[in-house]
Coordinates of C-alpha atoms in Angstrom, one line a residue:
X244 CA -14.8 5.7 -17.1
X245 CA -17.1 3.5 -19.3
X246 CA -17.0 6.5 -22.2
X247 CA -13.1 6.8 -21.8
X248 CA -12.3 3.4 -22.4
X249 CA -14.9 3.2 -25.1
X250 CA -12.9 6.3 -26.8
X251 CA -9.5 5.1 -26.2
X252 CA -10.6 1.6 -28.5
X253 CA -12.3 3.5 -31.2
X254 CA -8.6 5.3 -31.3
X255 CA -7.3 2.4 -31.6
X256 CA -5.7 1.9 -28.8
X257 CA -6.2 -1.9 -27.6
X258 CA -5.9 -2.9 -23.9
X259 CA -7.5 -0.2 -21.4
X260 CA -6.4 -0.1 -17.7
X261 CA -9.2 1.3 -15.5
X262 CA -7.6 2.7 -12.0
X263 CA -10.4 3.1 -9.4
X264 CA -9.6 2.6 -5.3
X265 CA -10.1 -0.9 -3.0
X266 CA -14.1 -0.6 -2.7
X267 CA -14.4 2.0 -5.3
X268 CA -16.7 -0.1 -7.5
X269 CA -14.5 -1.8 -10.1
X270 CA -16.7 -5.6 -9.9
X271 CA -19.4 -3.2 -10.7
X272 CA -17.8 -1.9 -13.9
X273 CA -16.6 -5.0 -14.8
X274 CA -20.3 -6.7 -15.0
X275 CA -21.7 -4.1 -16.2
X276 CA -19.3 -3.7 -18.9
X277 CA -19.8 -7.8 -19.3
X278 CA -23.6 -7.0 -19.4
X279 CA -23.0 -5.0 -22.5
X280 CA -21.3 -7.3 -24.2
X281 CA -23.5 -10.0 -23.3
X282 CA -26.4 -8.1 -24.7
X283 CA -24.3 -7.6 -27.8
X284 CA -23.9 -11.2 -28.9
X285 CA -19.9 -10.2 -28.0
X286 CA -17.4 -13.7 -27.0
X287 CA -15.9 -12.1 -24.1
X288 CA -14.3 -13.6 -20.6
X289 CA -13.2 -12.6 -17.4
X290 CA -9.8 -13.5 -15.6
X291 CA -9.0 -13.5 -12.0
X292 CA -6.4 -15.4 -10.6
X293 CA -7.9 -16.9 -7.5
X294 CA -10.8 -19.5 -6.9
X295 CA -11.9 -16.7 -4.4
X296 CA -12.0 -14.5 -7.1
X297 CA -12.9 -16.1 -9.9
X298 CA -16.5 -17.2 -7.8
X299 CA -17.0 -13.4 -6.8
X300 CA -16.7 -12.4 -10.2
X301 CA -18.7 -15.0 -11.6
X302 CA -21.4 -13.5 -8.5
X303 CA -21.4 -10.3 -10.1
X304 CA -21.9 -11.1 -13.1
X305 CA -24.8 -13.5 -12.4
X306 CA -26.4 -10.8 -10.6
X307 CA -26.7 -8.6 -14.3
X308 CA -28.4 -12.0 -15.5
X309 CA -25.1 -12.9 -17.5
X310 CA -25.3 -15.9 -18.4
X311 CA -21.6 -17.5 -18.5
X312 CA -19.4 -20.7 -19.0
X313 CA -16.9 -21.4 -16.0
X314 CA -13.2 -22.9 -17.1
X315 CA -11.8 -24.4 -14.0
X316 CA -11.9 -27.9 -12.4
X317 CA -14.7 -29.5 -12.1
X318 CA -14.5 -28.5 -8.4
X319 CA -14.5 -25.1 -9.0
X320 CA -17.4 -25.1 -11.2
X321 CA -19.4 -27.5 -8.1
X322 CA -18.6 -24.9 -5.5
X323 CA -19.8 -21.9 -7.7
X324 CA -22.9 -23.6 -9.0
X325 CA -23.6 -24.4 -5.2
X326 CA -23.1 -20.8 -4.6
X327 CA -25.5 -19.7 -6.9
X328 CA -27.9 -21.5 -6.2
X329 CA -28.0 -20.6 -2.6
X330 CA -27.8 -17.0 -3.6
X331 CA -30.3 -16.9 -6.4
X332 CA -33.1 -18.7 -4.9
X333 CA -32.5 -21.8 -6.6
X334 CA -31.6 -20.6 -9.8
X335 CA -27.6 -20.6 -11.7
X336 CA -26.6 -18.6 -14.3
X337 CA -23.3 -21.6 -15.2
X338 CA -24.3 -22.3 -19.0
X339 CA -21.5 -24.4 -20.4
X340 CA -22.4 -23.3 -23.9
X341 CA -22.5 -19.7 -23.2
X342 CA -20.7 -16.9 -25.2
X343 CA -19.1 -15.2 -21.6
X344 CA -16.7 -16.7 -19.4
X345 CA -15.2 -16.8 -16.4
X346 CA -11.5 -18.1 -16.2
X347 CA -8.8 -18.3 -14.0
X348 CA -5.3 -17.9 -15.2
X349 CA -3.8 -20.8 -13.9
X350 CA -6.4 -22.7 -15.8
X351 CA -5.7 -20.6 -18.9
X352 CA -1.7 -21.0 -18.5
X353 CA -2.7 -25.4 -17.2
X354 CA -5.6 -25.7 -20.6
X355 CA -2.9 -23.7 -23.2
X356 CA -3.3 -26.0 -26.1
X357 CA -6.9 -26.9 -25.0
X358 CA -7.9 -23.2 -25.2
X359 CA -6.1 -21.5 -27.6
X360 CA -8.6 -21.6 -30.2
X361 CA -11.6 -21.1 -28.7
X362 CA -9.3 -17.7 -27.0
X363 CA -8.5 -16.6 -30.6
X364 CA -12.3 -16.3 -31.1
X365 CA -12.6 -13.8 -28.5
X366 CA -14.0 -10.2 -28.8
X367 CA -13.1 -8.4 -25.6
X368 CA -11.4 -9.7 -22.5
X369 CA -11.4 -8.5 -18.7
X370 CA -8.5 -9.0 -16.0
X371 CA -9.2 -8.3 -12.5
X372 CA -6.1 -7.3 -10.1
X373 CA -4.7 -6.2 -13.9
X374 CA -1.6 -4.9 -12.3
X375 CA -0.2 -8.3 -12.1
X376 CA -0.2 -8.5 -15.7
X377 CA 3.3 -8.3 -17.3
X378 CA 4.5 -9.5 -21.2
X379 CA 6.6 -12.4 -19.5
X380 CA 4.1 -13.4 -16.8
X381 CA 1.3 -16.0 -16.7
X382 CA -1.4 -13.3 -16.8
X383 CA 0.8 -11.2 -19.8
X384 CA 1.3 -14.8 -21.4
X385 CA -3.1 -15.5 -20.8
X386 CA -3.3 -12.3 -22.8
X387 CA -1.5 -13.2 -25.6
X388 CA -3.9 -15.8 -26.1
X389 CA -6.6 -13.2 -27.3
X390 CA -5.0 -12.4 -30.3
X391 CA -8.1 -10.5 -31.9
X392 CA -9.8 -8.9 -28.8
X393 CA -9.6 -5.6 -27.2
X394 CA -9.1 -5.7 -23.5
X395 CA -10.0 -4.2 -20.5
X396 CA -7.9 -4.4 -17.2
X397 CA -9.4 -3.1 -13.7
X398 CA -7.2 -2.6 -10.4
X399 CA -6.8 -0.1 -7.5
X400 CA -3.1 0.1 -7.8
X401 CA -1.3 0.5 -11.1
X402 CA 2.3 0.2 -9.6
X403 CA 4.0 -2.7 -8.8
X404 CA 6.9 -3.6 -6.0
X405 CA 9.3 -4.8 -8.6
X406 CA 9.2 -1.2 -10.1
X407 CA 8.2 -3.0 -13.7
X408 CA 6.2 -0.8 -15.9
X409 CA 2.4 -2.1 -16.9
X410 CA 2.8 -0.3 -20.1
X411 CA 3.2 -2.0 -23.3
X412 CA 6.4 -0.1 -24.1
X413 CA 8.1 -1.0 -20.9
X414 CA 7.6 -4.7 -19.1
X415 CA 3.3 -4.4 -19.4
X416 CA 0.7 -5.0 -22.2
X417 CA -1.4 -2.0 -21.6
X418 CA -1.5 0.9 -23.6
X419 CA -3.5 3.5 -21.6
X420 CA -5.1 4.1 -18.5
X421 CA -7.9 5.5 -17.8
X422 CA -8.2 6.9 -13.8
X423 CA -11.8 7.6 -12.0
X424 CA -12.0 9.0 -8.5
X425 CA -9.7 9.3 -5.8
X426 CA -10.3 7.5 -2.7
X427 CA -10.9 11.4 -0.6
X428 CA -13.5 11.8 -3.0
X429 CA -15.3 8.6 -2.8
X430 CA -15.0 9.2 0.7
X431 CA -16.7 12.3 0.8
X432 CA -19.2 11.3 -1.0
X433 CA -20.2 8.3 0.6
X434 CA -18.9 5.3 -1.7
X435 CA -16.6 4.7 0.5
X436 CA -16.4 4.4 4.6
X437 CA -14.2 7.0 6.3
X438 CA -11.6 5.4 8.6
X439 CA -9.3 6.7 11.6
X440 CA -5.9 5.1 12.4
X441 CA -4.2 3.6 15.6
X442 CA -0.4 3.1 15.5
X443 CA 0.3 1.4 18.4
X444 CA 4.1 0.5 18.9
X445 CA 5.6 -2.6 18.2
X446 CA 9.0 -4.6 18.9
X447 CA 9.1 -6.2 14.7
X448 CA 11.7 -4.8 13.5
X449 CA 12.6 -5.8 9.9
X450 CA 15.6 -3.8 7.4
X451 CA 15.0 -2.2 4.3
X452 CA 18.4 -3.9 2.8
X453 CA 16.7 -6.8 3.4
X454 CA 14.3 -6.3 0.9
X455 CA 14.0 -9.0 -1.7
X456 CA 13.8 -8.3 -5.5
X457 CA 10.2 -8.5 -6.1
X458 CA 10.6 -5.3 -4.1
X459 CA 8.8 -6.5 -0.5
X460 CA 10.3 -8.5 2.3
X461 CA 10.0 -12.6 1.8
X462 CA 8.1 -14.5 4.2
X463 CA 11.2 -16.1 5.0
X464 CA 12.6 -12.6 6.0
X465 CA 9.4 -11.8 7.7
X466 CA 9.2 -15.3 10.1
X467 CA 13.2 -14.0 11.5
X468 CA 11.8 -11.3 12.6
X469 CA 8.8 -12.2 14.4
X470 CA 10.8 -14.7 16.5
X471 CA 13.1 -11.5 17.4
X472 CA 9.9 -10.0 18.8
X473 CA 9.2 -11.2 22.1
X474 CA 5.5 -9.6 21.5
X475 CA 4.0 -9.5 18.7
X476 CA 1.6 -11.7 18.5
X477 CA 0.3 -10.7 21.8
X478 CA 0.2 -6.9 20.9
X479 CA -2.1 -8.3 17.9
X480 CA -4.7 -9.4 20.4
X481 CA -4.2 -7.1 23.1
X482 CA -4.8 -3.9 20.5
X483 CA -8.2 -5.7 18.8
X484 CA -9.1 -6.2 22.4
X485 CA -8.2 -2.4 23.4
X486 CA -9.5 -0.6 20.8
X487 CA -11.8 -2.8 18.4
X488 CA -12.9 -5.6 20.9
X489 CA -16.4 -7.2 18.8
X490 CA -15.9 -5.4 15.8
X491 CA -15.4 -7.4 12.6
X492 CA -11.6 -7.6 11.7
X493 CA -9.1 -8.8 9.2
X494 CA -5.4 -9.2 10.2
X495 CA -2.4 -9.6 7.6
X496 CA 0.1 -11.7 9.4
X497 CA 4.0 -12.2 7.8
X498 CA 3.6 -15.8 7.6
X499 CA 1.7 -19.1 7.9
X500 CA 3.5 -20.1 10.9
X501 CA 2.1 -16.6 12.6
X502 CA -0.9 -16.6 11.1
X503 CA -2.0 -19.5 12.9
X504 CA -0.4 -18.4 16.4
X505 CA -2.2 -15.4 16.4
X506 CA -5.6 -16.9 15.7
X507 CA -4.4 -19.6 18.5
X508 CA -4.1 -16.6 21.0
X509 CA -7.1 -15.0 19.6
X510 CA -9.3 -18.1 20.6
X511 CA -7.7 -18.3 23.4
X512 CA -8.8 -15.1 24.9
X513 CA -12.0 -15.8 23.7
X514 CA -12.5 -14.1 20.0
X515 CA -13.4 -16.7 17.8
X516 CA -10.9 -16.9 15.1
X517 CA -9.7 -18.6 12.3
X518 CA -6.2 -18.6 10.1
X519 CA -6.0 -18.7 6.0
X520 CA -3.5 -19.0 3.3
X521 CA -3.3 -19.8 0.3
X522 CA -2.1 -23.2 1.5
X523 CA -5.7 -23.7 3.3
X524 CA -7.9 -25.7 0.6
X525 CA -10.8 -24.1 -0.8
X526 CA -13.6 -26.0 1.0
X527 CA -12.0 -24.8 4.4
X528 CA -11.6 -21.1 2.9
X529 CA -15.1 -21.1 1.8
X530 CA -16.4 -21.9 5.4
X531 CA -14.4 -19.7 7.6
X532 CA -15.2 -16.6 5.3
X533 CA -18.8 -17.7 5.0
X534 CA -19.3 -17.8 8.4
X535 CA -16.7 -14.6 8.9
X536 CA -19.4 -12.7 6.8
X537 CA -22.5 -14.3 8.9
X538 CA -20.4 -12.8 11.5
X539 CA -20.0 -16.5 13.8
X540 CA -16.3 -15.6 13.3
X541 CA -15.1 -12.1 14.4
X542 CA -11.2 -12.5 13.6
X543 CA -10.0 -14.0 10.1
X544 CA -6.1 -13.9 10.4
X545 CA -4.8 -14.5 6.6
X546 CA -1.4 -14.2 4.9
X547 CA -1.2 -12.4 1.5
X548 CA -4.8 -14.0 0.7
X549 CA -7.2 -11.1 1.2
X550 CA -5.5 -8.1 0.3
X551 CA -7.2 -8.6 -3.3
X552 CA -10.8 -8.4 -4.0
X553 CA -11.7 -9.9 -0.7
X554 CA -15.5 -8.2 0.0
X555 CA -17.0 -7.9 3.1
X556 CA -18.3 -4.6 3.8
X557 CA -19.5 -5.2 7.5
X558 CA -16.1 -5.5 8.2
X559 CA -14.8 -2.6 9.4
X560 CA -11.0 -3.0 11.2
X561 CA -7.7 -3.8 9.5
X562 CA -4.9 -5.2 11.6
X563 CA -1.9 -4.8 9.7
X564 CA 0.9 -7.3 11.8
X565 CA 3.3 -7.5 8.7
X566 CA 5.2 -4.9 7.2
X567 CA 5.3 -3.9 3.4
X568 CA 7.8 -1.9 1.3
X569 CA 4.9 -2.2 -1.7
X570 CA 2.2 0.9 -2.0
X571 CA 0.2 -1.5 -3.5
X572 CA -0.3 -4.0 -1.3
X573 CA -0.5 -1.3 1.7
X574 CA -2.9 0.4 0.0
X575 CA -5.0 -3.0 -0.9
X576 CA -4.5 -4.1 2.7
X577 CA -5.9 -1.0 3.9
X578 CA -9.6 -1.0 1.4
X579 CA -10.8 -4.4 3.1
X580 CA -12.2 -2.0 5.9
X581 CA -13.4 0.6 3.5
X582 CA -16.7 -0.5 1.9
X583 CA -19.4 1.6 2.4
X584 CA -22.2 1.0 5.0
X585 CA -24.0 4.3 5.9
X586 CA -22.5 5.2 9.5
X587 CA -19.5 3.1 9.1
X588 CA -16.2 4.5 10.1
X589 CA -13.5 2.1 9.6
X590 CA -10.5 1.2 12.1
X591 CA -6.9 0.6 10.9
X592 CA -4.4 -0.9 13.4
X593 CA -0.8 -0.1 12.7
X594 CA 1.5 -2.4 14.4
X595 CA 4.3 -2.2 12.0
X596 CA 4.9 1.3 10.6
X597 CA 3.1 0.7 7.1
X598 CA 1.8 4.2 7.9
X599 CA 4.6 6.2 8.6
X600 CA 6.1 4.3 4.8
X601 CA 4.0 5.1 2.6
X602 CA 1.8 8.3 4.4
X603 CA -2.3 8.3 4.6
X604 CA -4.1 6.1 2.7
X605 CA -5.9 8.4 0.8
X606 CA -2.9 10.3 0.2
X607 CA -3.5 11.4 -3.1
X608 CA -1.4 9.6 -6.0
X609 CA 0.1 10.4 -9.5
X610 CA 0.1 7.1 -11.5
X611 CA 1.7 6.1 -14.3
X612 CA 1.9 3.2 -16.8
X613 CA 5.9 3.2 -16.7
X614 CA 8.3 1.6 -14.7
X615 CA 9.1 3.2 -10.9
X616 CA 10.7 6.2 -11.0
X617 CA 13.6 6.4 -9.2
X618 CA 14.1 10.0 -8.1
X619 CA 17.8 11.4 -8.9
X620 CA 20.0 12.3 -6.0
X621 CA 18.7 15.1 -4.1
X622 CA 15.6 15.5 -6.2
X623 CA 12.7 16.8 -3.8
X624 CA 9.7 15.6 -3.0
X625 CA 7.7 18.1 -1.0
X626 CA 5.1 15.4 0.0
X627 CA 7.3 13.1 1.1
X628 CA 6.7 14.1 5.0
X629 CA 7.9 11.0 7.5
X630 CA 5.0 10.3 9.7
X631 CA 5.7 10.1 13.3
X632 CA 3.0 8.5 15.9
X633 CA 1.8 10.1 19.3
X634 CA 3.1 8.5 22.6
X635 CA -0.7 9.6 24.1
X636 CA -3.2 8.1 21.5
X637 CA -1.0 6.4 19.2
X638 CA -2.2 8.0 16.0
X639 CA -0.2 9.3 13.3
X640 CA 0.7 12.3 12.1
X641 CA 3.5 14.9 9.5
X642 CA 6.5 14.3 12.2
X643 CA 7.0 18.8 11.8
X644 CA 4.0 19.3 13.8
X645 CA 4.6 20.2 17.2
X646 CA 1.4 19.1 18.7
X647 CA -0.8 15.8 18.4
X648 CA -3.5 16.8 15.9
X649 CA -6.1 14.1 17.2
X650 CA -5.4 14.3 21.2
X651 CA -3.2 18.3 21.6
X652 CA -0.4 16.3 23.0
X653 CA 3.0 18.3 22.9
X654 CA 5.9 16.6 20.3
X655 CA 8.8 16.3 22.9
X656 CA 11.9 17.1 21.8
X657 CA 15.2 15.2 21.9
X658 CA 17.8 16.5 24.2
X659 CA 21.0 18.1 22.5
X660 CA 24.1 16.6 22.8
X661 CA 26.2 19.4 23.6
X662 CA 25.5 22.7 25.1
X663 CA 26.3 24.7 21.4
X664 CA 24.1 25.2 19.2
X665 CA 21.8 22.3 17.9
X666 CA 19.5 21.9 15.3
X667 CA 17.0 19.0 16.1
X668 CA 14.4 18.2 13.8
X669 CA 14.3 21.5 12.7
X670 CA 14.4 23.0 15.9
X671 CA 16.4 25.7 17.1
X672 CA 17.1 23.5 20.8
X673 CA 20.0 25.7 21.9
X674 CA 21.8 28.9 20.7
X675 CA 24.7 30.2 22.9
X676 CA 26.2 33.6 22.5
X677 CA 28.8 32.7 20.4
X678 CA 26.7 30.9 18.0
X679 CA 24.4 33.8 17.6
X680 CA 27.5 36.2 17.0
X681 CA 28.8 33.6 14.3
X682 CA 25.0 33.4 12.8
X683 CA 24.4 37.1 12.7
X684 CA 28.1 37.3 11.1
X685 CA 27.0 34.4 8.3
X686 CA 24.1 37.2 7.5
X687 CA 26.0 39.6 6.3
X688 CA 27.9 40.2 2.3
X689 CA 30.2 42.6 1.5
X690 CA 28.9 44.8 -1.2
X691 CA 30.4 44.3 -4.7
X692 CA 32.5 47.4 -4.2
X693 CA 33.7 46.7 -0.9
X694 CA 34.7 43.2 -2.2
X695 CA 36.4 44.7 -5.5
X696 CA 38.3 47.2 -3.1
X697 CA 39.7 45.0 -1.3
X698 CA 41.1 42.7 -3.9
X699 CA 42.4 45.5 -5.6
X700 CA 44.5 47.0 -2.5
X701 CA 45.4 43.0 -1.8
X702 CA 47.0 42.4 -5.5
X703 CA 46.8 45.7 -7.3
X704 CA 45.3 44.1 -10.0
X705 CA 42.1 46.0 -11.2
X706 CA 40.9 42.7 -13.8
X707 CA 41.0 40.2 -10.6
X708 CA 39.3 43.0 -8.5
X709 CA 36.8 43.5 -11.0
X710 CA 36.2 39.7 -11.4
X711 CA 36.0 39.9 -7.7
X712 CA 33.0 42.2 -7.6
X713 CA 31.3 40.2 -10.3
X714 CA 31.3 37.2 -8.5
X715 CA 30.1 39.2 -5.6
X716 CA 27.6 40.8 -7.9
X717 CA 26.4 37.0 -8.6
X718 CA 26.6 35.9 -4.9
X719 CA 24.3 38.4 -3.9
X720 CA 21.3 37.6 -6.7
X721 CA 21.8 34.2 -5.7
X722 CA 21.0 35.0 -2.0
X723 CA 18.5 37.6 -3.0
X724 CA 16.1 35.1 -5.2
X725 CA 16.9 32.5 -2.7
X726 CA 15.2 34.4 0.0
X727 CA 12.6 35.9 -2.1
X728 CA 11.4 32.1 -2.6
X729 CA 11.8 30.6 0.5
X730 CA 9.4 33.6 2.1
X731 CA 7.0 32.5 -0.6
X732 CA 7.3 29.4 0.4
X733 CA 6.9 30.4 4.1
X734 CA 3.4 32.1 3.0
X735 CA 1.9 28.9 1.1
X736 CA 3.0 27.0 4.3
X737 CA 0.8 29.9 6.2
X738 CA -2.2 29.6 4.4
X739 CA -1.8 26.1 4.8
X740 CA -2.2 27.0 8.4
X741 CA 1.3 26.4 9.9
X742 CA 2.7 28.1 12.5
X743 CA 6.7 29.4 12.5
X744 CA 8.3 26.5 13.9
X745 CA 6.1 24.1 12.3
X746 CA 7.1 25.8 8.8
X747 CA 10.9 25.6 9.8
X748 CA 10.3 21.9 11.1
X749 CA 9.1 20.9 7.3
X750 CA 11.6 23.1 5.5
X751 CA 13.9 20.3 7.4
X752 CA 12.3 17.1 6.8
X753 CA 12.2 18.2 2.9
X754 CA 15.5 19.7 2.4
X755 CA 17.5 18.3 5.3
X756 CA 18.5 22.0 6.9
X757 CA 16.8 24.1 9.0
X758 CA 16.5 28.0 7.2
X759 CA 19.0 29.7 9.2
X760 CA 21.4 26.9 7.4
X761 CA 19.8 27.6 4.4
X762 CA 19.8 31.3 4.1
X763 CA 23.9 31.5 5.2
X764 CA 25.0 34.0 2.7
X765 CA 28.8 32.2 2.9
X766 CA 27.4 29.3 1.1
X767 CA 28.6 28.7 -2.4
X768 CA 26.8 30.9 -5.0
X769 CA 25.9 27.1 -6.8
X770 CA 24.2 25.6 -3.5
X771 CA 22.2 28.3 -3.1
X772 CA 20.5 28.4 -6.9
X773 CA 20.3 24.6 -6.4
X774 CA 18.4 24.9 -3.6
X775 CA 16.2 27.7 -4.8
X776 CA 15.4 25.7 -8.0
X777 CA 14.8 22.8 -5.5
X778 CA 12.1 25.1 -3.4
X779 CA 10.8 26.2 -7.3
X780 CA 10.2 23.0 -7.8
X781 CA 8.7 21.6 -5.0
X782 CA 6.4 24.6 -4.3
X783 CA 5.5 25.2 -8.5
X784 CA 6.7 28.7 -7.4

């Protein structure tokens, strides 16, 4: 990635987004790409927008022997040099006259005038959590403050819930981006921990019209629901006591209010616990996640604090207790359990459906710099399977499978509501007589001679009759290449290794009709090349 973003600024092209998964190594990059700037002589500085943050990144970089300038309150800068000295034997790499620094926004957006011209002197500049950035935002607005540097942005998830673009020609200020590995790859080779996933059920129910317009559900919206749900703070201790009970966790609660009744219920069952916000103050932070790492805490119960940069790689479970309509922060949520530690296989804890949203967590992505795209009205996408979970282990899996892929359990099936036939899911539940004589009637087309015979002897008018066979003629291409694709489509499923009524259960979920439906030859001539197309598409066929 290092010789990518170095190519795309030769180019000329000025600000570099760096993608890379939760736990994939981006603090790594970043101090090492600080290092070489510090060995350079470059002005350069680091942004994060959290004291958490902006004292982890100031870590890393102390731990290249960077020495760096800290612009913050005088509070910050006690706690960090504090830090350092505890972690370096004495010794602190804070040099207020030094060329690198480490800033947080809030500081940079609080110091404006103060800053402006030492931020025009800059050479390079880094942003962690970089998808935050936009033109019109603090962080877009910090950036505009290095008027003659080239910049370097790092984050795990390039997309944002508002659907705003992070490219310079849309809402951003970036103007490439530069991906490393995928998380199944990092997996597999041991940067990052495996995991396995529990979806136990839950009674939090919250509505996807009631999404705000940042593109997630508000706190306020999220607080409604939990006082619906008679349980759900219970469930969130029951389930770490069921199936992670002395493990190291982190749960993401849907408000303050929750976050502290949950670690109330956690002590109370004995698991020592403790609740954070961004409302706790820093000295109080610093102690609970101190002694969360030294592991005299086993439970930190935070809202919307640690799904960012948060590192604590002996942790190893996830309790997600509030839902999210944002990838991102799912998929940030998810990478606190995920740093490596040979042996390590992570635990994630699905109360609230995150799962079945927005699929595996390693589910491989196509990003983009642009806005959202909004896929047109009955556009496919073939990978958008609904998850469903298992009523005997609670794990998720593609909701076409017929069987439990973790335990063998058997998918029951809903019961039809009438005794004709019923297509459930895909299924075939029921076919009666009569529905098989109208089926095998729907199979059949009238050759194109047949059909121009009989319009001819109907109006004795050989143009029309001929216009009927041509239509005929067209009718039966149409159904011809249709079925020609779908049985390609039916052999990629196979070598996938899917069974019949697994194939027909997905041909469902993705095109919303089973095949029997699809292949009627009585359909319009146009629904039948749409939906081949569709298949094309979906399939590269």
């Amino acid at each position: 990635m290092e010789y990518e973003t170095d190519q795309a600024w030769m180019y000329g092209l000025r600000n570099v987004l760096n993608v890379l998964p939760t736990g994939g190594g981006k603090s790594i990059i970043v101090s090492k790409r600080i290092s070489s700037g510090f060995n350079a002589g470059l002005v350069q500085a680091v942004m994060a927008h959290r004291n958490e943050l902006v004292s982890q990144m100031s870590e890393h970089i102390a731990r290249e022997g960077v020495s760096h300038k800290i612009i913050g309150s005088q509070n910050t800068i006690t706690q960090i040099t504090k830090k350092h000295r505890t972690l370096f034997n004495g010794q602190c790499f804070i040099s207020p006259s030094a060329k690198t620094a480490v800033v947080g926004v809030d500081t940079m957006m609080a110091r404006k005038n103060d800053l402006e011209k030492w931020a025009s002197q800059l050479d390079r500049w880094i942003l962690d959590e970089a998808h935050h950035a936009l033109q019109k935002n603090k962080w877009g607005k910090a950036i505009a403050m290095f008027k003659n540097a080239h910049g370097m942005g790092v984050t795990a998830t390039p997309c944002r819930a508002d659907g705003n673009g992070l490219s310079r020609e849309t809402d951003g200020v970036f103007d490439t981006m530069v991906i490393g590995p995928s998380m199944r790859w990092l997996i597999d080779n041991d940067y990052l921990a495996d995991y396995e996933l529990v979806c136990p059920r839950s009674d939090l129910s919250v509505s996807e019209e009631d999404v705000s317009s940042d593109g997630d559900w508000s706190h306020k919206t999220m607080r409604k629901a939990v006082k619906k749900s008679p349980s759900i703070i219970g469930d969130t201790v029951e389930n770490y006591c069921k199936y992670a009970y002395g493990r190291k966790a982190i749960v993401f609660a849907t408000d303050v209010e929750t976050a502290g009744e949950i670690a109330k219920k956690f002590n109370e069952w004995g698991v020592r616990a403790a609740a954070l916000s961004g409302k706790t103050p820093a000295t109080i932070r610093d102690k609970y996640t101190e002694e969360f790492k030294a592991g005299r805490i086993q439970v930190l119960v935070n809202v919307d604090l640690f799904d960012e940069g948060f590192d604590v790689p002996s942790c190893d479970v996830v309790i997600m207790a509030r839902p999210t309509a944002s990838l991102g922060k799912y998929r940030q949520m998810v990478g606190r359990a995920l740093r490596y530690i040979p042996g390590k296989v992570a635990l994630i804890i699905d109360q609230v459906s995150n799962i079945v949203r927005h699929g595996y967590p390693d589910k491989e992505t196509i990003w983009s710099l642009g806005r959202a795209e909004k896929r047109s009205r009955g556009e496919i996408d073939p990978d958008a399977i609904p998850l469903t979970e298992c009523d005997q282990c609670s794990r998720p899996y593609e909701r076409f499978r017929t069987h439990c892929p973790h335990c063998g359990a058997e998918k029951p099936l809903p019961e039809p509501k009438d005794r004709s036939i019923k297509i459930v899911e895909g299924d075939l539940v029921l076919l009666t007589r009569e529905e098989l004589a109208k089926m095998r009637a729907k199979t059949v087309l009238d050759s194109a001679a047949d059909m121009a015979k009989k319009v001819g002897k109907a109006t004795g008018n050989g143009i029309a009759a001929k216009a009927a066979a041509n239509r005929q003629i067209e009718r039966i291409t149409a159904h011809k290449e249709l079925t020609e694709v779908i049985a390609q489509w039916a052999g990629i499923e196979t070598q996938r290794g899917l069974n019949d009524r697994e194939m027909q259960r997905k041909f469902y979920h993705i095109f919303g009709m089973d095949v029997c439906t699809a292949l009627d030859a009585t359909r319009p001539r146009s629904e039948m090349e749409s939906l081949c197309s569709a298949v094309k598409k979906a399939w590269r066929i």
